[in-house]
Coordinates of C-alpha atoms in Angstrom, one line a residue:
M1 CA 77.0 1.4 0.4
L2 CA 75.4 4.7 -0.7
H3 CA 72.7 4.3 1.8
R4 CA 75.0 3.5 4.7
L5 CA 77.3 6.4 3.7
A6 CA 74.4 8.8 3.4
T7 CA 72.9 8.0 6.7
S8 CA 76.1 7.9 8.8
L9 CA 77.1 11.5 8.2
R10 CA 76.1 14.5 10.4
R11 CA 73.5 16.9 9.1
P12 CA 74.3 20.4 10.5
A13 CA 71.7 23.1 10.5
V14 CA 71.7 25.3 7.4
P15 CA 70.5 28.8 7.1
P16 CA 67.8 29.5 4.4
F17 CA 68.7 30.9 1.1
A18 CA 69.1 34.6 2.0
A19 CA 66.4 36.6 0.2
A20 CA 66.3 34.1 -2.6
V21 CA 62.5 34.2 -2.9
R22 CA 59.8 36.0 -1.0
C23 CA 56.0 35.4 -0.7
L24 CA 56.1 32.9 -3.6
S25 CA 52.6 31.5 -2.8
S26 CA 51.1 35.0 -3.1
G27 CA 52.7 35.6 -6.4
S28 CA 55.2 38.2 -5.2
V29 CA 58.7 36.9 -6.1
D30 CA 61.9 38.6 -5.2
I31 CA 64.9 36.8 -6.8
K32 CA 68.2 37.6 -5.1
V33 CA 70.8 39.1 -7.4
P34 CA 73.5 39.1 -8.7
L35 CA 73.3 35.5 -10.1
N36 CA 77.0 35.1 -10.7
F37 CA 79.0 33.2 -8.1
W38 CA 82.7 32.4 -7.7
A39 CA 85.4 32.1 -5.0
G40 CA 82.7 31.5 -2.4
K41 CA 80.1 34.3 -2.9
R42 CA 77.8 36.0 -5.4
R43 CA 79.5 38.5 -7.7
T44 CA 78.6 41.5 -9.8
S45 CA 79.7 41.8 -13.4
Q46 CA 81.4 44.7 -15.2
E47 CA 79.1 44.0 -18.1
K48 CA 76.1 45.8 -16.6
C49 CA 75.5 47.8 -19.8
N50 CA 74.7 44.5 -21.5
Q51 CA 72.3 43.2 -18.9
E52 CA 69.1 41.5 -20.0
N53 CA 65.8 40.8 -18.4
V54 CA 64.8 37.3 -17.0
Y55 CA 61.1 36.5 -17.3
E56 CA 58.6 34.4 -15.4
P57 CA 57.0 32.2 -18.0
A58 CA 53.7 31.8 -16.1
T59 CA 53.0 35.5 -16.0
G60 CA 55.3 37.1 -18.6
R61 CA 56.5 39.6 -16.1
V62 CA 60.2 40.6 -15.6
L63 CA 61.7 38.4 -12.8
C64 CA 65.1 40.0 -12.4
P65 CA 68.0 41.4 -14.4
L66 CA 70.8 39.2 -15.8
E67 CA 74.4 40.5 -15.7
P68 CA 76.5 38.6 -18.3
C69 CA 80.1 37.8 -17.6
G70 CA 82.8 39.1 -19.9
A71 CA 86.5 38.1 -20.2
A72 CA 87.5 39.5 -16.8
E73 CA 84.8 37.7 -14.9
V74 CA 85.3 34.4 -16.7
N75 CA 89.1 34.6 -15.9
Q76 CA 88.3 35.2 -12.2
A77 CA 85.9 32.3 -12.1
V78 CA 88.4 30.0 -13.8
E79 CA 91.2 31.2 -11.6
A80 CA 89.0 30.5 -8.5
A81 CA 88.3 27.0 -9.9
K82 CA 92.0 26.3 -10.5
S83 CA 92.8 27.3 -6.9
A84 CA 90.1 25.0 -5.5
F85 CA 91.2 22.2 -7.7
G86 CA 94.6 22.1 -6.1
H87 CA 93.0 21.3 -2.7
W88 CA 90.0 19.3 -3.8
S89 CA 92.0 16.9 -6.0
K90 CA 94.3 16.0 -3.1
M91 CA 91.4 15.0 -0.8
S92 CA 90.5 11.3 -0.5
G93 CA 87.4 10.0 -2.1
M94 CA 85.8 9.6 1.3
E95 CA 86.5 13.2 2.2
R96 CA 85.0 14.5 -1.0
A97 CA 82.0 12.1 -0.6
K98 CA 81.3 13.6 2.9
I99 CA 80.9 17.1 1.5
M100 CA 78.8 15.9 -1.5
I101 CA 76.5 13.9 0.8
E102 CA 76.0 17.0 3.0
A103 CA 75.1 19.0 -0.1
A104 CA 72.5 16.3 -1.0
H105 CA 71.1 16.6 2.5
I106 CA 70.7 20.4 2.2
I107 CA 68.9 19.9 -1.1
E108 CA 66.6 17.4 0.5
R109 CA 65.7 19.9 3.3
R110 CA 65.3 22.8 0.8
R111 CA 63.4 20.7 -1.7
E112 CA 60.2 22.9 -1.7
E113 CA 62.0 26.2 -1.9
I114 CA 64.3 25.0 -4.8
A115 CA 61.3 23.5 -6.7
E116 CA 59.2 26.6 -6.3
I117 CA 62.0 28.9 -7.6
E118 CA 62.5 26.5 -10.5
V119 CA 58.8 26.8 -11.4
V120 CA 58.9 30.5 -11.3
N121 CA 61.9 30.7 -13.6
N122 CA 61.1 27.8 -15.9
G123 CA 57.3 27.5 -16.0
K124 CA 57.0 23.7 -15.5
S125 CA 54.5 22.3 -12.9
I126 CA 55.5 22.1 -9.3
T127 CA 55.0 18.4 -9.4
E128 CA 57.6 18.0 -12.0
A129 CA 59.9 20.5 -10.4
R130 CA 60.0 18.5 -7.2
L131 CA 61.0 15.4 -9.2
D132 CA 63.8 17.3 -10.9
V133 CA 65.1 18.4 -7.5
D134 CA 65.0 14.8 -6.3
S135 CA 66.9 13.7 -9.4
A136 CA 69.6 16.3 -8.6
R137 CA 69.9 15.1 -5.0
L138 CA 70.1 11.5 -6.0
C139 CA 72.7 12.2 -8.7
I140 CA 75.0 13.9 -6.0
E141 CA 74.4 11.0 -3.6
Y142 CA 75.2 8.4 -6.3
Y143 CA 78.5 10.0 -7.3
A144 CA 79.5 10.7 -3.7
A145 CA 79.4 6.9 -3.3
L146 CA 81.3 6.3 -6.4
A147 CA 84.0 8.9 -5.2
T148 CA 85.0 6.3 -2.6
T149 CA 85.6 3.5 -5.2
L150 CA 87.8 5.3 -7.7
A151 CA 91.0 3.1 -8.2
G152 CA 93.5 2.0 -10.7
Q153 CA 94.7 -1.4 -11.8
H154 CA 97.8 -3.5 -11.0
V155 CA 99.4 -5.5 -13.8
Q156 CA 102.1 -8.1 -13.0
L157 CA 104.9 -8.3 -15.6
P158 CA 107.8 -10.7 -16.2
G159 CA 110.8 -10.7 -13.8
G160 CA 109.0 -9.2 -10.9
S161 CA 108.3 -5.9 -12.7
F162 CA 104.8 -4.5 -12.6
A163 CA 102.7 -1.6 -13.8
Y164 CA 99.8 0.2 -12.4
T165 CA 97.2 2.8 -13.5
R166 CA 96.0 5.9 -11.7
R167 CA 92.6 7.5 -12.4
E168 CA 93.3 11.2 -12.1
P169 CA 91.0 14.3 -12.4
L170 CA 91.1 16.4 -15.5
G171 CA 91.2 19.8 -13.8
V172 CA 88.8 22.7 -14.4
C173 CA 85.7 21.5 -16.1
V174 CA 83.0 23.7 -17.7
G175 CA 79.4 22.8 -17.7
I176 CA 77.0 24.6 -20.0
G177 CA 73.3 23.9 -19.2
A178 CA 70.0 24.0 -21.0
W179 CA 66.8 25.9 -20.0
N180 CA 64.5 22.9 -19.7
Y181 CA 66.0 21.3 -16.5
P182 CA 68.1 24.1 -15.0
F183 CA 68.8 22.7 -11.5
Q184 CA 68.9 19.1 -12.5
I185 CA 71.4 19.6 -15.3
A186 CA 73.6 21.7 -13.0
A187 CA 73.8 18.7 -10.6
W188 CA 74.1 16.1 -13.4
K189 CA 77.2 17.8 -14.6
S190 CA 78.8 18.8 -11.3
A191 CA 78.3 15.7 -9.4
P192 CA 80.6 13.3 -11.5
A193 CA 83.0 16.1 -12.0
L194 CA 83.4 16.8 -8.3
A195 CA 83.5 13.1 -7.4
C196 CA 86.5 12.6 -9.7
G197 CA 88.3 15.5 -8.0
N198 CA 87.7 18.2 -10.5
S199 CA 86.4 21.7 -10.0
M200 CA 83.7 23.3 -12.2
V201 CA 82.6 26.6 -13.8
F202 CA 79.0 26.3 -14.8
K203 CA 77.1 28.5 -17.3
P204 CA 73.3 28.1 -17.1
S205 CA 71.0 29.2 -20.0
P206 CA 70.4 32.9 -19.8
V207 CA 66.7 32.1 -20.1
T208 CA 66.7 30.2 -16.8
P209 CA 69.7 31.4 -14.7
V210 CA 68.3 31.5 -11.2
T211 CA 68.7 28.0 -9.6
A212 CA 72.3 27.2 -10.7
V213 CA 73.5 29.8 -8.1
L214 CA 71.5 28.1 -5.5
L215 CA 73.5 24.9 -6.1
A216 CA 76.7 26.9 -5.8
E217 CA 75.6 28.2 -2.4
I218 CA 74.6 24.7 -1.3
Y219 CA 78.0 23.3 -2.1
A220 CA 79.5 26.1 -0.1
M221 CA 77.3 25.5 2.8
A222 CA 78.2 21.8 2.7
G223 CA 81.9 22.6 3.2
A224 CA 83.3 22.7 -0.4
P225 CA 86.5 24.8 -0.9
E226 CA 85.9 28.3 -2.2
G227 CA 85.9 28.2 -6.0
L228 CA 85.0 24.5 -6.3
Y229 CA 81.7 25.2 -8.1
N230 CA 81.3 28.6 -9.8
V231 CA 78.5 30.1 -11.8
V232 CA 79.0 32.6 -14.6
Q233 CA 76.0 34.0 -16.5
G234 CA 75.7 35.0 -20.1
G235 CA 75.0 33.9 -23.6
Q236 CA 77.1 32.9 -26.6
E237 CA 80.0 35.2 -25.9
T238 CA 80.4 33.9 -22.3
G239 CA 80.2 30.4 -23.5
S240 CA 82.8 31.1 -26.2
L241 CA 85.2 32.5 -23.6
L242 CA 84.8 29.4 -21.5
C243 CA 85.3 27.0 -24.4
H244 CA 88.5 28.9 -25.5
H245 CA 90.0 29.4 -22.1
P246 CA 93.4 27.8 -21.8
D247 CA 93.0 26.6 -18.3
V248 CA 89.8 24.7 -19.0
A249 CA 90.3 20.9 -19.4
K250 CA 86.7 19.8 -20.4
V251 CA 83.5 21.2 -21.6
S252 CA 80.1 19.4 -21.0
F253 CA 77.2 20.8 -23.0
T254 CA 73.5 20.1 -23.1
G255 CA 71.5 21.8 -25.9
S256 CA 70.9 22.0 -29.6
V257 CA 72.9 20.2 -32.3
P258 CA 74.1 23.5 -34.0
T259 CA 75.4 24.9 -30.8
G260 CA 76.9 21.5 -29.9
K261 CA 78.9 21.5 -33.1
K262 CA 80.2 25.0 -32.4
I263 CA 81.3 24.0 -28.9
M264 CA 83.0 20.9 -30.2
E265 CA 84.9 23.1 -32.8
M266 CA 86.0 25.7 -30.2
A267 CA 87.1 23.0 -27.7
S268 CA 89.1 21.3 -30.5
K269 CA 91.4 24.3 -30.6
G270 CA 92.7 23.3 -27.2
V271 CA 92.1 19.6 -27.7
K272 CA 89.8 19.7 -24.7
H273 CA 87.6 16.7 -23.5
V274 CA 84.0 17.2 -24.6
T275 CA 80.7 15.7 -23.7
L276 CA 77.7 16.7 -25.7
E277 CA 74.0 15.8 -25.0
L278 CA 72.1 17.2 -27.9
G279 CA 68.8 17.1 -29.6
G280 CA 66.5 14.3 -30.6
K281 CA 63.5 13.4 -32.8
S282 CA 62.9 10.1 -31.2
P283 CA 60.5 7.3 -32.3
L284 CA 58.0 5.5 -30.1
L285 CA 56.9 2.1 -31.6
I286 CA 53.5 0.7 -30.5
F287 CA 52.8 -2.8 -31.7
Q288 CA 49.4 -4.5 -32.1
D289 CA 50.0 -6.7 -29.0
S290 CA 50.6 -3.8 -26.7
D291 CA 48.6 -3.0 -23.6
V292 CA 46.9 0.0 -25.1
E293 CA 46.2 1.6 -21.7
N294 CA 49.9 1.5 -21.0
A295 CA 50.9 2.6 -24.5
V296 CA 48.8 5.6 -24.2
K297 CA 50.2 6.6 -20.8
G298 CA 53.7 6.0 -22.3
A299 CA 53.0 8.2 -25.3
L300 CA 51.7 11.0 -23.0
M301 CA 54.9 10.7 -20.9
A302 CA 57.0 10.7 -24.1
N303 CA 55.5 14.0 -25.4
F304 CA 54.0 16.2 -22.7
L305 CA 56.5 16.3 -19.8
S306 CA 57.8 19.8 -19.2
Q307 CA 55.4 21.2 -21.8
G308 CA 57.0 18.9 -24.3
Q309 CA 60.4 20.7 -23.8
V310 CA 62.5 17.5 -23.4
C311 CA 65.3 16.5 -25.7
S312 CA 64.5 12.7 -25.4
N313 CA 60.8 13.0 -26.1
G314 CA 59.3 10.3 -28.4
T315 CA 57.5 12.7 -30.6
R316 CA 57.2 10.3 -33.6
V317 CA 54.6 7.9 -32.4
F318 CA 54.3 4.9 -34.7
V319 CA 51.2 2.9 -34.0
H320 CA 50.3 -0.4 -35.7
K321 CA 47.3 0.0 -38.0
D322 CA 45.3 -2.6 -36.2
I323 CA 45.1 -0.6 -33.0
L324 CA 45.4 2.9 -34.4
P325 CA 41.8 4.0 -34.0
E326 CA 41.6 2.7 -30.4
F327 CA 44.9 4.4 -29.6
V328 CA 44.1 7.7 -31.2
E329 CA 40.7 7.9 -29.5
E330 CA 42.2 7.3 -26.0
V331 CA 45.2 9.5 -26.5
V332 CA 43.1 12.4 -27.6
K333 CA 40.7 12.0 -24.8
R334 CA 43.5 12.1 -22.2
T335 CA 45.4 14.9 -23.9
R336 CA 42.2 17.1 -23.8
A337 CA 41.9 16.3 -20.0
I338 CA 45.4 17.7 -19.2
E339 CA 45.0 20.6 -16.8
I340 CA 46.8 23.7 -18.0
G341 CA 47.5 26.8 -15.8
D342 CA 49.3 28.1 -12.8
P343 CA 52.3 25.8 -12.5
L344 CA 52.5 26.4 -8.7
L345 CA 49.1 24.7 -8.2
E346 CA 49.1 21.1 -7.3
S347 CA 46.4 20.2 -9.8
T348 CA 48.3 21.6 -12.8
R349 CA 49.8 19.1 -15.1
M350 CA 51.1 21.5 -17.8
G351 CA 52.5 24.9 -17.1
A352 CA 53.8 27.6 -19.4
L353 CA 56.4 27.3 -22.2
V354 CA 59.7 28.9 -21.4
S355 CA 59.4 32.1 -23.5
R356 CA 57.2 34.1 -25.8
S357 CA 59.4 33.5 -28.8
H358 CA 59.6 29.8 -28.1
L359 CA 55.8 29.6 -27.8
E360 CA 55.4 31.3 -31.2
R361 CA 57.9 28.9 -32.7
V362 CA 56.1 25.8 -31.5
L363 CA 52.7 27.1 -32.7
S364 CA 54.3 27.8 -36.1
F365 CA 55.1 24.1 -36.4
V366 CA 51.4 23.2 -35.8
D367 CA 50.4 25.7 -38.6
Q368 CA 53.0 24.2 -40.9
A369 CA 51.8 20.7 -40.1
K370 CA 48.2 21.7 -41.2
K371 CA 49.5 23.2 -44.4
E372 CA 51.3 19.9 -45.2
G373 CA 48.2 17.8 -44.7
A374 CA 48.3 16.7 -41.1
T375 CA 45.1 16.7 -39.0
V376 CA 44.9 18.5 -35.7
L377 CA 43.1 16.0 -33.6
C378 CA 43.2 18.2 -30.5
G379 CA 45.1 21.3 -29.1
G380 CA 47.8 23.3 -30.8
E381 CA 46.3 26.7 -29.9
P382 CA 47.4 29.5 -27.5
F383 CA 45.8 29.1 -24.1
V384 CA 44.8 32.0 -21.9
P385 CA 44.2 31.0 -18.2
S386 CA 41.2 32.5 -16.4
D387 CA 43.5 33.9 -13.6
P388 CA 44.2 37.5 -14.7
K389 CA 47.7 37.3 -13.2
L390 CA 48.5 34.6 -15.7
R391 CA 47.2 36.2 -18.9
G392 CA 50.6 37.4 -20.0
G393 CA 52.0 33.9 -19.7
Y394 CA 53.3 31.6 -22.5
Y395 CA 50.6 28.8 -22.6
M396 CA 49.3 26.5 -25.3
T397 CA 47.0 23.5 -25.5
P398 CA 48.8 20.1 -25.9
C399 CA 48.5 19.0 -29.5
V400 CA 48.0 15.5 -31.2
L401 CA 48.5 15.5 -34.9
G402 CA 47.0 12.7 -37.0
N403 CA 47.5 11.6 -40.7
C404 CA 51.2 12.4 -40.4
T405 CA 53.7 11.1 -42.9
D406 CA 57.5 10.8 -42.7
E407 CA 58.2 13.7 -45.0
M408 CA 56.3 16.3 -43.0
T409 CA 58.2 19.0 -41.1
C410 CA 56.5 18.1 -37.8
V411 CA 57.9 14.5 -38.2
K412 CA 61.4 15.4 -39.3
E413 CA 62.4 18.5 -37.2
E414 CA 62.6 18.8 -33.4
I415 CA 59.7 21.0 -32.3
F416 CA 60.5 21.0 -28.5
G417 CA 57.0 21.6 -27.4
P418 CA 53.7 19.7 -26.6
V419 CA 53.1 18.4 -30.1
M420 CA 52.7 14.6 -30.8
S421 CA 52.9 13.3 -34.3
V422 CA 51.0 10.0 -34.8
L423 CA 51.9 7.7 -37.7
S424 CA 50.7 4.3 -38.8
F425 CA 52.7 1.2 -39.7
E426 CA 52.1 -2.4 -40.8
S427 CA 55.3 -4.4 -40.2
E428 CA 58.2 -4.6 -37.9
E429 CA 60.7 -4.3 -40.7
E430 CA 59.0 -1.3 -42.2
V431 CA 58.7 0.6 -38.9
L432 CA 62.4 0.0 -38.0
L433 CA 63.5 1.5 -41.3
R434 CA 61.3 4.5 -40.7
A435 CA 62.2 5.0 -37.1
N436 CA 66.0 5.0 -37.9
D437 CA 65.6 7.4 -40.8
T438 CA 67.0 10.4 -39.0
D439 CA 70.4 12.0 -38.2
L440 CA 69.5 12.0 -34.6
G441 CA 69.6 9.1 -32.1
L442 CA 69.0 10.3 -28.5
A443 CA 66.2 7.9 -27.5
A444 CA 63.6 5.4 -28.7
G445 CA 60.9 3.3 -27.2
V446 CA 58.8 0.2 -27.9
F447 CA 55.5 -1.1 -26.5
T448 CA 54.8 -4.8 -27.0
S449 CA 53.9 -7.9 -24.9
D450 CA 56.2 -10.0 -26.9
V451 CA 59.5 -10.1 -25.0
K452 CA 61.4 -11.5 -27.9
R453 CA 60.2 -8.8 -30.2
A454 CA 61.0 -6.1 -27.6
H455 CA 64.7 -7.0 -27.4
R456 CA 65.0 -7.7 -31.1
V457 CA 63.6 -4.2 -31.9
V458 CA 65.7 -2.5 -29.3
E459 CA 68.8 -4.1 -30.9
H460 CA 68.0 -2.5 -34.2
L461 CA 67.0 0.9 -33.0
K462 CA 69.9 3.4 -33.5
A463 CA 69.5 5.4 -30.3
G464 CA 71.5 5.7 -27.1
S465 CA 68.7 5.4 -24.6
C466 CA 65.9 2.9 -25.2
F467 CA 62.8 2.1 -23.3
I468 CA 60.7 -1.1 -23.3
N469 CA 57.0 -0.6 -22.2
N470 CA 57.8 2.8 -20.6
Y471 CA 59.3 6.1 -21.6
N472 CA 61.4 9.0 -20.2
I473 CA 62.6 7.1 -17.1
T474 CA 66.1 8.4 -16.2
P475 CA 67.4 6.8 -13.0
V476 CA 70.9 8.4 -12.2
E477 CA 72.4 4.9 -12.1
V478 CA 71.8 4.4 -15.8
P479 CA 73.9 6.2 -18.5
F480 CA 72.0 8.7 -20.7
G481 CA 73.1 10.0 -24.0
G482 CA 72.8 9.6 -27.8
F483 CA 74.0 8.1 -31.0
K484 CA 74.7 9.9 -34.2
M485 CA 74.2 13.7 -34.1
S486 CA 72.6 13.5 -30.7
G487 CA 75.9 13.7 -29.0
I488 CA 79.0 12.0 -27.6
G489 CA 79.7 10.8 -24.1
R490 CA 77.2 10.1 -21.4
E491 CA 75.5 11.6 -18.4
N492 CA 74.9 9.5 -15.3
G493 CA 76.0 5.9 -14.5
Q494 CA 79.4 4.6 -13.7
V495 CA 80.7 5.2 -17.2
T496 CA 80.5 8.9 -16.7
I497 CA 83.5 8.7 -14.3
E498 CA 85.6 7.9 -17.4
H499 CA 84.5 11.2 -19.0
Y500 CA 85.6 13.3 -16.0
S501 CA 89.0 11.6 -15.4
Q502 CA 92.1 10.5 -17.2
L503 CA 94.2 7.3 -16.9
K504 CA 97.9 7.4 -16.1
S505 CA 99.9 4.3 -16.7
V506 CA 103.1 3.7 -14.6
Y507 CA 105.8 1.1 -15.3
V508 CA 108.0 -0.1 -12.5
E509 CA 111.2 -1.9 -13.3
M510 CA 112.5 -4.3 -10.6
G511 CA 115.6 -5.5 -12.4
D512 CA 118.4 -3.9 -14.5
V513 CA 117.8 -2.1 -17.7
D514 CA 118.2 -4.3 -20.7
S515 CA 119.6 -1.8 -23.1
L516 CA 120.2 -2.1 -26.9
F517 CA 123.0 0.5 -26.7

């Protein structure tokens, strides 16, 4: 159905993003400002005295200024979203789907531009950025198709009476994004919200604020009502204003556990709906009957995507003692071969970490691991590219730590960088106890050729997203989210419709009232 709907709609010509980026391949970047957007166009903020610099991770240079939004701007954005909601929520699912599909088509045509801007603002490789843009597009297409299927239930009751349910939108939804997947997260949060008939105010991370406003312009180009998708920039203060706003019905947040707790507390003041996709310290279990070649590739995918800055990463790699030497030898060889450098080059597989402070934090975890007895098998050092333009960037060599134990800081705490901790185990029962010994439960993986063991182990892993003989695969059709302190609610899949809508029950009496009075 999605394919037929997608291919049947007209694709009008769309103007390029005006002055969004210039001469990117030559290293001269001009990001269009301001980065705030509501009621159909980019807006300036009154908070100019509090503006901050946005940096390019690959070079360390200032990319553009960021104007944070205060109470006045947040109120304007929410008011614009309220106005758009009145019109959008009355449209049929097919009408909403038509606009969303057109937005997906624009993203497809602008794929390279969006990906390059994402690289400049985030530091990840162009190869990965293209896949992120694809995921955003697919998510919008997927929920456009689901928008046409939203329906209630009819219940027959005695005496000819009946009841029915209506699935209705919530209203103005707030999305708060993370800096590791800026454009993708903006789409993952807005697509189900818009499909259900809601409007949205989105606040990206102040570290990576650039591409969210491109999505706002794309929705506008596709024919969305003014104010349907708005972008407000800022940090904690702006987020707090959104969470406390009386006209906001839901908050969806991706980020750290401590911030997620604060958002849940703020939202509770107004009893708002909340979705939280938080941190992880996920286990990857590699049994002795595994295909070692595949297990090594899986471990690399579980640790080094986006410079290791992925919440679901399987950073605790438990390897059965019988294959530990073979596994370690191969994973170290391949890690050393990872090409680091200019993220806009096709050959680069690891770009820059997102900021100078974050790079220093990740390197401090490696130093702490050495002090606690871990062995650095490779990497874990600052990296300076040969290109003079990149020498101010935030690079490090991907690291594999051996001789790790469960009590070490590198094994217990989320590092959020390219650091793999390898641990040994002997039995299935033992490794399950160790794998589940954490307050987090976002993801987990198992490599084995024994299909019975694979499903048995997954059943006992306390994590919301589990992988068998692969890792970090996130198709938009499949729900993604965590157990325990890794969050509540889900992104993607059909179930997310329930998190962006509410159910109304209607009873219809076809006879006389049978009164007790």
